[in-house]
Amino acid sequence: MDALETGSSLAPSAAQSRIIAAALDLFAHHGVGGTSLQMIADQIGVTKAAVYHQYKTKDEIVLAAAEAELAGLRTVVDAAERERSRKRAREALVAGIVDLAVRRRRTVGTILSDPVIAGFFADHDAFRDVMYRVRRLLIGDDPRAEAGVRTAMLLAAISGAVIHPFVVDLDDDTLHDELLRLARRFLGLPG
Amino acid sequence: MDALETGSSLAPSAAQSRIIAAALDLFAHHGVGGTSLQMIADQIGVTKAAVYHQYKTKDEIVLAAAEAELAGLRTVVDAAERERSRKRAREALVAGIVDLAVRRRRTVGTILSDPVIAGFFADHDAFRDVMYRVRRLLIGDDPRAEAGVRTAMLLAAISGAVIHPFVVDLDDDTLHDELLRLARRFLGLPG
DNA sequence: GTCTATAGTGCGATAGAC
DNA sequence: GTCTATCGCACTATAGAC
């Protein structure tokens, strides 16, 4: 996983964005390990060599795709941290995460839980930093086990529910509203 | 995915159980697509050909592994359906699922959300049957969107929370108790 | 930025001996 | 039930022309 160390925080070019979009779509359907560079190249309509011209290894593509997903979450966290109170920040964060999850309904759930992506999340500073800020906003320095479990459940519930078979028939707006309402209520449960 | 049609509900032999256990462990760490038959064979300490003597294709191994995981859930659903009231059945089901999720903490989350396994779940009658029974117990014939979203969140929260980074430091017993308490409370929220 | 062509590796799967 | 040996194929990755 040497790709983790390369400077890769630059904005992707148009060609790179096409690769990332195709990769995210394929990762969601076949998993990271089940997606080949040939599949990515075919989806865009170019050859493997053209893909390699943009990213030197498959790992770099995985990293770029994961970073593209992370960028959305970072924007939400940035906005939440600008709120004036802890309470308002928490509510803004949850609302933003619900928004994000519904918008990326077809891809995000499968991608977040892919073991290869999870490995990147565990090792890469940019990922750890965002998760640390989420943790600080939602848990703070509450040492009780309940705080950690409650927050883990909330985040898992949001990102997991959007791809659950029980809600496949719901349109995005209905799903969004119910999800936000129930997430708020879960957040405000008496300790 | 022709393996889905073969009669595969027989109890696995000792050799088959070793393959399934190794496969589940590797699937959790590398994903289904990222796990090769060579890796499975190496983990057990045999050759690929020995693995092929038990299962004719990789798909059959994936199916057998998924069925092994499903068996635990089916046992829980069976017990819940024997309860006398709908309310008691729901509570028994949630308690059983929490039990199961914590016990298989290291493997179950990643495996359930793997796109390849999800494909099996969508196509295979045995999987659909169990999910239908879970749905009937937890949602019944409630047509409101809230019922579906709430249930999807509950199930996603349980299976997702056990592998969440926010709870890695918790021991199984503490995690189990907090998870069950919060899941019960979420289940009993006023509509 | 994309192409053709190719090197080298590991894959899923099979045959046949023990 | 496990082994050795092998087939054909798809994979990641590279070289060099346009």
Short mmCIF file of C-alpha atoms (C1' of nucleotides) in Angstrom, two decimals:
data_model
loop_
_atom_site.label_atom_id
_atom_site.label_comp_id
_atom_site.label_asym_id
_atom_site.label_seq_id
_atom_site.Cartn_x
_atom_site.Cartn_y
_atom_site.Cartn_z
CA MET A 1 0.00 0.00 0.00
CA ASP A 2 2.80 2.42 -0.86
CA ALA A 3 0.31 4.57 -2.73
CA LEU A 4 -0.78 5.90 0.61
CA GLU A 5 2.45 7.85 0.90
CA THR A 6 2.35 9.58 -2.47
CA GLY A 7 1.10 13.13 -2.59
CA SER A 8 -2.37 12.56 -3.93
CA SER A 9 -4.42 15.43 -2.55
CA LEU A 10 -4.41 17.40 -5.80
CA ALA A 11 -7.69 17.98 -7.56
CA PRO A 12 -8.28 15.24 -10.16
CA SER A 13 -8.19 16.14 -13.86
CA ALA A 14 -11.14 15.47 -16.12
CA ALA A 15 -9.67 12.13 -17.21
CA GLN A 16 -8.99 11.21 -13.61
CA SER A 17 -12.53 12.12 -12.57
CA ARG A 18 -13.92 9.79 -15.21
CA ILE A 19 -11.76 6.97 -13.84
CA ILE A 20 -12.83 7.66 -10.27
CA ALA A 21 -16.52 7.74 -11.17
CA ALA A 22 -16.26 4.46 -13.08
CA ALA A 23 -14.24 2.88 -10.27
CA LEU A 24 -16.75 3.85 -7.58
CA ASP A 25 -19.60 2.43 -9.61
CA LEU A 26 -17.79 -0.85 -10.25
CA PHE A 27 -16.50 -1.17 -6.68
CA ALA A 28 -20.07 -0.91 -5.45
CA HIS A 29 -21.22 -3.74 -7.72
CA HIS A 30 -18.24 -6.11 -7.61
CA GLY A 31 -16.18 -5.04 -4.64
CA VAL A 32 -12.67 -3.61 -4.88
CA GLY A 33 -11.02 -7.01 -5.26
CA GLY A 34 -13.53 -8.04 -7.90
CA THR A 35 -12.93 -4.97 -10.05
CA SER A 36 -10.14 -5.08 -12.64
CA LEU A 37 -8.49 -2.26 -14.53
CA GLN A 38 -9.90 -3.79 -17.69
CA MET A 39 -13.43 -3.33 -16.34
CA ILE A 40 -12.70 0.30 -15.45
CA ALA A 41 -11.15 0.95 -18.87
CA ASP A 42 -14.08 -0.70 -20.68
CA GLN A 43 -16.64 1.35 -18.72
CA ILE A 44 -14.95 4.59 -19.80
CA GLY A 45 -14.26 3.36 -23.33
CA VAL A 46 -10.46 3.50 -23.32
CA THR A 47 -7.67 0.95 -22.93
CA LYS A 48 -5.92 -0.19 -19.77
CA ALA A 49 -2.78 1.72 -20.75
CA ALA A 50 -4.72 4.97 -20.82
CA VAL A 51 -5.87 4.31 -17.28
CA TYR A 52 -2.30 3.54 -16.20
CA HIS A 53 -1.22 6.89 -17.62
CA GLN A 54 -3.38 8.60 -14.97
CA TYR A 55 -2.65 6.30 -12.04
CA LYS A 56 0.48 4.19 -11.76
CA THR A 57 -1.13 1.35 -9.78
CA LYS A 58 -4.54 -0.01 -8.92
CA ASP A 59 -3.93 1.03 -5.31
CA GLU A 60 -3.70 4.65 -6.39
CA ILE A 61 -7.09 4.37 -8.07
CA VAL A 62 -8.60 2.85 -4.95
CA LEU A 63 -7.09 5.62 -2.87
CA ALA A 64 -8.31 8.36 -5.22
CA ALA A 65 -11.81 6.88 -5.23
CA ALA A 66 -11.86 6.64 -1.43
CA GLU A 67 -10.60 10.22 -1.15
CA ALA A 68 -13.32 11.43 -3.49
CA GLU A 69 -15.90 9.89 -1.18
CA LEU A 70 -14.16 11.31 1.87
CA ALA A 71 -14.21 14.82 0.41
CA GLY A 72 -18.01 14.94 0.79
CA LEU A 73 -17.83 13.96 4.43
CA ARG A 74 -15.07 16.48 5.12
CA THR A 75 -17.23 19.29 3.71
CA VAL A 76 -20.03 18.30 6.07
CA VAL A 77 -17.68 18.15 9.06
CA ASP A 78 -16.19 21.54 8.17
CA ALA A 79 -19.64 23.11 8.15
CA ALA A 80 -20.66 21.42 11.42
CA GLU A 81 -17.56 22.71 13.21
CA ARG A 82 -18.51 26.25 12.28
CA GLU A 83 -21.74 26.04 14.28
CA ARG A 84 -21.76 27.99 17.51
CA SER A 85 -22.81 25.34 19.98
CA ARG A 86 -22.00 21.66 20.44
CA LYS A 87 -25.66 20.83 20.10
CA ARG A 88 -26.09 22.70 16.83
CA ALA A 89 -22.88 21.16 15.49
CA ARG A 90 -24.12 17.65 16.22
CA GLU A 91 -27.43 18.27 14.50
CA ALA A 92 -25.74 19.81 11.47
CA LEU A 93 -23.36 16.86 11.24
CA VAL A 94 -26.13 14.27 11.41
CA ALA A 95 -28.22 16.14 8.85
CA GLY A 96 -25.23 16.41 6.54
CA ILE A 97 -24.40 12.72 6.84
CA VAL A 98 -28.00 11.75 6.11
CA ASP A 99 -27.93 14.01 3.04
CA LEU A 100 -24.69 12.46 1.84
CA ALA A 101 -25.82 8.89 2.44
CA VAL A 102 -29.06 9.31 0.50
CA ARG A 103 -27.36 11.15 -2.35
CA ARG A 104 -24.77 8.40 -2.76
CA ARG A 105 -27.31 5.75 -1.97
CA ARG A 106 -26.24 3.32 -4.69
CA THR A 107 -22.51 3.34 -3.96
CA VAL A 108 -21.54 4.58 -0.54
CA GLY A 109 -22.69 1.74 1.64
CA THR A 110 -20.88 -0.99 -0.19
CA ILE A 111 -17.75 1.07 -0.58
CA LEU A 112 -17.42 2.12 3.04
CA SER A 113 -17.56 -1.47 4.22
CA ASP A 114 -15.22 -2.95 1.65
CA PRO A 115 -12.28 -4.47 3.55
CA VAL A 116 -9.76 -2.95 1.14
CA ILE A 117 -11.17 0.55 1.61
CA ALA A 118 -11.39 -0.06 5.34
CA GLY A 119 -7.66 -0.81 5.28
CA PHE A 120 -7.02 2.54 3.64
CA PHE A 121 -9.21 4.25 6.19
CA ALA A 122 -7.25 2.69 9.02
CA ASP A 123 -3.80 3.58 7.68
CA HIS A 124 -4.24 6.95 6.03
CA ASP A 125 -3.92 10.16 8.04
CA ALA A 126 -6.51 12.07 6.00
CA PHE A 127 -9.14 9.46 6.83
CA ARG A 128 -8.16 9.23 10.47
CA ASP A 129 -8.32 12.99 10.83
CA VAL A 130 -11.89 13.24 9.60
CA MET A 131 -13.03 10.32 11.74
CA TYR A 132 -11.37 11.92 14.76
CA ARG A 133 -13.30 15.13 14.15
CA VAL A 134 -16.57 13.21 13.76
CA ARG A 135 -15.82 11.43 17.00
CA ARG A 136 -15.07 14.70 18.80
CA LEU A 137 -18.33 16.26 17.62
CA LEU A 138 -20.56 13.29 18.43
CA ILE A 139 -18.85 11.74 21.46
CA GLY A 140 -16.56 14.46 22.82
CA ASP A 141 -14.70 13.20 25.86
CA ASP A 142 -17.57 11.13 27.23
CA PRO A 143 -15.77 8.03 28.54
CA ARG A 144 -18.87 5.85 28.90
CA ALA A 145 -19.24 2.81 26.67
CA GLU A 146 -22.78 3.92 25.87
CA ALA A 147 -21.56 7.03 24.06
CA GLY A 148 -19.34 5.05 21.72
CA VAL A 149 -21.89 2.33 21.03
CA ARG A 150 -24.68 4.84 20.50
CA THR A 151 -22.63 6.83 18.00
CA ALA A 152 -21.42 3.74 16.16
CA MET A 153 -25.03 2.59 15.86
CA LEU A 154 -26.18 5.96 14.58
CA LEU A 155 -23.53 6.13 11.86
CA ALA A 156 -23.99 2.49 10.89
CA ALA A 157 -27.77 2.92 10.83
CA ILE A 158 -27.59 5.86 8.43
CA SER A 159 -25.07 4.45 5.98
CA GLY A 160 -26.48 0.92 6.20
CA ALA A 161 -30.16 1.76 5.96
CA VAL A 162 -29.89 3.49 2.59
CA ILE A 163 -28.86 0.26 0.87
CA HIS A 164 -31.07 -2.07 2.89
CA PRO A 165 -33.51 -4.25 0.91
CA PHE A 166 -36.33 -3.09 3.17
CA VAL A 167 -36.18 0.42 1.70
CA VAL A 168 -35.35 -0.23 -1.96
CA ASP A 169 -38.83 0.84 -3.04
CA LEU A 170 -38.70 4.24 -1.33
CA ASP A 171 -37.85 7.34 -3.34
CA ASP A 172 -34.89 9.43 -2.20
CA ASP A 173 -36.93 12.26 -0.65
CA THR A 174 -39.08 9.99 1.50
CA LEU A 175 -36.07 7.99 2.60
CA HIS A 176 -34.19 11.17 3.44
CA ASP A 177 -36.98 12.62 5.57
CA GLU A 178 -37.72 9.45 7.54
CA LEU A 179 -34.03 8.75 8.04
CA LEU A 180 -33.34 12.24 9.34
CA ARG A 181 -36.34 12.18 11.66
CA LEU A 182 -35.43 8.82 13.17
CA ALA A 183 -31.73 9.67 13.41
CA ARG A 184 -32.55 12.89 15.28
CA ARG A 185 -34.77 11.00 17.63
CA PHE A 186 -32.13 8.36 18.27
CA LEU A 187 -29.57 11.10 18.89
CA GLY A 188 -31.79 12.76 21.44
CA LEU A 189 -32.69 9.62 23.37
CA PRO A 190 -32.28 10.02 27.15
CA GLY A 191 -29.00 8.48 28.31
CA MET B 1 -23.99 -18.33 -10.49
CA ASP B 2 -25.16 -21.84 -11.33
CA ALA B 3 -23.97 -22.99 -7.93
CA LEU B 4 -27.13 -21.48 -6.52
CA GLU B 5 -29.17 -24.24 -8.08
CA THR B 6 -27.22 -27.20 -6.79
CA GLY B 7 -28.53 -29.01 -3.76
CA SER B 8 -26.25 -27.57 -1.12
CA SER B 9 -28.24 -27.71 2.08
CA LEU B 10 -26.52 -30.81 3.41
CA ALA B 11 -24.49 -30.48 6.59
CA PRO B 12 -20.84 -29.82 5.73
CA SER B 13 -18.22 -32.49 6.40
CA ALA B 14 -15.23 -31.81 8.64
CA ALA B 15 -13.08 -30.93 5.65
CA GLN B 16 -15.80 -28.69 4.29
CA SER B 17 -16.19 -26.93 7.62
CA ARG B 18 -12.49 -26.12 7.65
CA ILE B 19 -12.80 -24.60 4.19
CA ILE B 20 -15.83 -22.55 5.19
CA ALA B 21 -14.16 -21.24 8.34
CA ALA B 22 -11.03 -20.25 6.43
CA ALA B 23 -13.10 -18.67 3.67
CA LEU B 24 -15.17 -16.58 6.09
CA ASP B 25 -12.05 -15.31 7.79
CA LEU B 26 -10.38 -14.38 4.51
CA PHE B 27 -13.53 -12.88 3.00
CA ALA B 28 -13.77 -10.56 6.00
CA HIS B 29 -10.19 -9.35 5.53
CA HIS B 30 -9.88 -9.19 1.73
CA GLY B 31 -13.42 -9.33 0.41
CA VAL B 32 -14.81 -12.18 -1.67
CA GLY B 33 -13.25 -10.94 -4.91
CA GLY B 34 -9.90 -10.44 -3.20
CA THR B 35 -9.78 -13.97 -1.81
CA SER B 36 -8.27 -16.70 -3.99
CA LEU B 37 -8.56 -20.45 -3.67
CA GLN B 38 -4.81 -20.50 -3.12
CA MET B 39 -5.23 -18.29 -0.04
CA ILE B 40 -7.94 -20.56 1.34
CA ALA B 41 -5.82 -23.66 0.68
CA ASP B 42 -2.75 -22.08 2.30
CA GLN B 43 -4.71 -21.09 5.41
CA ILE B 44 -5.85 -24.69 5.91
CA GLY B 45 -2.50 -26.15 4.93
CA VAL B 46 -3.56 -28.12 1.85
CA THR B 47 -3.35 -27.61 -1.91
CA LYS B 48 -5.89 -26.03 -4.22
CA ALA B 49 -6.80 -29.42 -5.64
CA ALA B 50 -7.81 -30.65 -2.21
CA VAL B 51 -10.15 -27.69 -1.89
CA TYR B 52 -11.60 -28.42 -5.32
CA HIS B 53 -12.34 -31.97 -4.23
CA GLN B 54 -14.82 -30.53 -1.70
CA TYR B 55 -16.31 -27.75 -3.82
CA LYS B 56 -16.32 -27.79 -7.61
CA THR B 57 -16.20 -24.01 -8.04
CA LYS B 58 -15.36 -20.89 -6.08
CA ASP B 59 -19.03 -19.91 -6.25
CA GLU B 60 -19.94 -23.03 -4.32
CA ILE B 61 -17.53 -22.05 -1.56
CA VAL B 62 -18.98 -18.55 -1.39
CA LEU B 63 -22.47 -20.01 -1.24
CA ALA B 64 -21.56 -22.52 1.47
CA ALA B 65 -19.92 -19.77 3.53
CA ALA B 66 -22.94 -17.51 3.16
CA GLU B 67 -25.25 -20.38 4.09
CA ALA B 68 -23.20 -21.10 7.19
CA GLU B 69 -23.71 -17.51 8.29
CA LEU B 70 -27.40 -17.65 7.40
CA ALA B 71 -27.91 -20.77 9.52
CA GLY B 72 -27.31 -18.76 12.69
CA LEU B 73 -29.90 -16.18 11.71
CA ARG B 74 -32.41 -18.85 10.78
CA THR B 75 -32.09 -20.42 14.23
CA VAL B 76 -32.84 -17.06 15.83
CA VAL B 77 -35.84 -16.47 13.57
CA ASP B 78 -37.17 -19.98 14.30
CA ALA B 79 -37.05 -19.29 18.02
CA ALA B 80 -38.65 -15.87 17.68
CA GLU B 81 -41.57 -17.26 15.68
CA ARG B 82 -42.32 -19.68 18.51
CA GLU B 83 -43.04 -16.80 20.91
CA ARG B 84 -46.68 -16.31 21.76
CA SER B 85 -47.13 -12.62 20.96
CA ARG B 86 -45.89 -10.35 18.22
CA LYS B 87 -44.25 -8.15 20.83
CA ARG B 88 -42.37 -11.01 22.47
CA ALA B 89 -41.33 -12.31 19.07
CA ARG B 90 -39.89 -8.96 18.08
CA GLU B 91 -37.90 -8.67 21.29
CA ALA B 92 -36.60 -12.23 20.98
CA LEU B 93 -35.54 -11.58 17.39
CA VAL B 94 -33.69 -8.37 18.22
CA ALA B 95 -31.96 -9.99 21.20
CA GLY B 96 -30.94 -12.94 19.04
CA ILE B 97 -29.58 -10.74 16.29
CA VAL B 98 -27.56 -8.72 18.77
CA ASP B 99 -26.15 -11.97 20.19
CA LEU B 100 -25.23 -13.20 16.76
CA ALA B 101 -23.66 -9.93 15.65
CA VAL B 102 -21.43 -9.67 18.71
CA ARG B 103 -20.42 -13.33 18.54
CA ARG B 104 -19.37 -13.00 14.89
CA ARG B 105 -18.07 -9.52 15.47
CA ARG B 106 -14.89 -9.96 13.43
CA THR B 107 -16.47 -11.42 10.31
CA VAL B 108 -20.17 -10.84 9.95
CA GLY B 109 -20.29 -7.14 9.13
CA THR B 110 -17.89 -7.24 6.24
CA ILE B 111 -19.38 -10.40 4.83
CA LEU B 112 -23.01 -9.27 4.87
CA SER B 113 -22.20 -6.16 2.88
CA ASP B 114 -19.91 -7.75 0.31
CA PRO B 115 -21.47 -7.17 -3.11
CA VAL B 116 -20.88 -10.77 -4.17
CA ILE B 117 -22.65 -12.13 -1.08
CA ALA B 118 -25.39 -9.54 -1.54
CA GLY B 119 -25.90 -10.96 -5.04
CA PHE B 120 -26.38 -14.43 -3.58
CA PHE B 121 -28.79 -13.05 -1.00
CA ALA B 122 -30.85 -11.42 -3.71
CA ASP B 123 -31.07 -14.51 -5.94
CA HIS B 124 -31.24 -17.43 -3.57
CA ASP B 125 -34.58 -18.60 -2.17
CA ALA B 126 -33.16 -19.70 1.18
CA PHE B 127 -31.88 -16.19 1.83
CA ARG B 128 -35.03 -14.51 0.62
CA ASP B 129 -37.17 -16.73 2.82
CA VAL B 130 -35.33 -15.79 6.01
CA MET B 131 -35.37 -12.09 5.15
CA TYR B 132 -39.09 -12.31 4.44
CA ARG B 133 -39.68 -13.83 7.89
CA VAL B 134 -37.57 -11.13 9.54
CA ARG B 135 -39.57 -8.53 7.69
CA ARG B 136 -42.86 -10.07 8.75
CA LEU B 137 -41.81 -10.15 12.40
CA LEU B 138 -40.45 -6.60 12.54
CA ILE B 139 -42.63 -4.74 10.05
CA GLY B 140 -45.68 -6.95 9.56
CA ASP B 141 -48.07 -5.35 7.08
CA ASP B 142 -47.43 -1.79 8.21
CA PRO B 143 -47.43 0.12 4.89
CA ARG B 144 -45.85 3.31 6.24
CA ALA B 145 -42.41 4.30 5.02
CA GLU B 146 -41.39 4.88 8.62
CA ALA B 147 -41.74 1.19 9.47
CA GLY B 148 -39.37 0.12 6.70
CA VAL B 149 -36.81 2.81 7.37
CA ARG B 150 -36.89 2.23 11.11
CA THR B 151 -36.35 -1.50 10.70
CA ALA B 152 -33.60 -1.07 8.12
CA MET B 153 -31.84 1.34 10.49
CA LEU B 154 -32.16 -1.05 13.42
CA LEU B 155 -30.69 -3.99 11.53
CA ALA B 156 -27.95 -1.88 9.96
CA ALA B 157 -27.14 -0.31 13.34
CA ILE B 158 -26.66 -3.70 15.00
CA SER B 159 -24.58 -5.38 12.31
CA GLY B 160 -22.65 -2.20 11.50
CA ALA B 161 -21.91 -1.06 15.03
CA VAL B 162 -20.05 -4.23 16.03
CA ILE B 163 -17.28 -3.53 13.52
CA HIS B 164 -17.24 0.23 13.88
CA PRO B 165 -13.88 1.81 14.85
CA PHE B 166 -15.59 3.70 17.67
CA VAL B 167 -16.17 0.47 19.61
CA VAL B 168 -13.03 -1.56 18.83
CA ASP B 169 -11.77 -1.13 22.39
CA LEU B 170 -14.90 -2.51 24.02
CA ASP B 171 -15.01 -6.12 25.19
CA ASP B 172 -17.75 -8.36 23.82
CA ASP B 173 -19.90 -8.35 26.97
CA THR B 174 -20.01 -4.59 27.35
CA LEU B 175 -20.70 -4.15 23.66
CA HIS B 176 -23.47 -6.73 23.79
CA ASP B 177 -25.22 -5.13 26.75
CA GLU B 178 -25.09 -1.56 25.46
CA LEU B 179 -26.11 -2.64 21.98
CA LEU B 180 -29.11 -4.59 23.24
CA ARG B 181 -30.20 -1.78 25.52
CA LEU B 182 -30.03 0.86 22.79
CA ALA B 183 -31.60 -1.41 20.17
CA ARG B 184 -34.54 -2.11 22.50
CA ARG B 185 -34.98 1.57 23.11
CA PHE B 186 -34.90 2.36 19.41
CA LEU B 187 -37.42 -0.40 18.77
CA GLY B 188 -39.80 1.02 21.36
CA LEU B 189 -39.60 4.61 20.20
CA PRO B 190 -43.02 6.27 19.80
CA GLY B 191 -44.01 6.34 16.14
"C1'" DG C 1 -3.93 11.45 -23.66
"C1'" DT C 2 -4.55 7.42 -25.99
"C1'" DC C 3 -3.05 3.58 -28.59
"C1'" DT C 4 -0.87 -1.51 -29.73
"C1'" DA C 5 1.84 -5.00 -28.04
"C1'" DT C 6 3.84 -7.68 -24.67
"C1'" DA C 7 6.12 -9.37 -20.28
"C1'" DG C 8 5.40 -11.82 -16.17
"C1'" DT C 9 2.37 -13.48 -12.63
"C1'" DG C 10 -1.46 -15.60 -10.43
"C1'" DC C 11 -6.02 -17.08 -11.29
"C1'" DG C 12 -9.86 -20.84 -11.58
"C1'" DA C 13 -10.18 -25.29 -12.89
"C1'" DT C 14 -8.91 -30.29 -14.39
"C1'" DA C 15 -6.39 -34.95 -14.87
"C1'" DG C 16 -4.59 -38.66 -12.79
"C1'" DA C 17 -1.47 -40.96 -9.16
"C1'" DC C 18 -1.44 -42.41 -4.28
"C1'" DG D 1 -8.80 -36.88 0.87
"C1'" DT D 2 -4.68 -35.18 -0.63
"C1'" DC D 3 -1.06 -34.77 -3.80
"C1'" DT D 4 1.83 -33.08 -8.35
"C1'" DA D 5 1.47 -31.13 -12.60
"C1'" DT D 6 -0.58 -28.61 -15.95
"C1'" DC D 7 -3.91 -25.90 -19.10
"C1'" DG D 8 -5.81 -21.62 -20.70
"C1'" DC D 9 -6.94 -17.32 -19.34
"C1'" DA D 10 -7.21 -12.68 -17.15
"C1'" DC D 11 -4.66 -9.92 -14.44
"C1'" DT D 12 -1.27 -5.85 -13.20
"C1'" DA D 13 2.06 -3.34 -15.20
"C1'" DT D 14 5.44 -1.50 -18.79
"C1'" DA D 15 7.52 0.12 -23.40
"C1'" DG D 16 7.21 2.86 -27.15
"C1'" DA D 17 4.54 4.88 -31.27
"C1'" DC D 18 1.21 8.54 -32.48
#
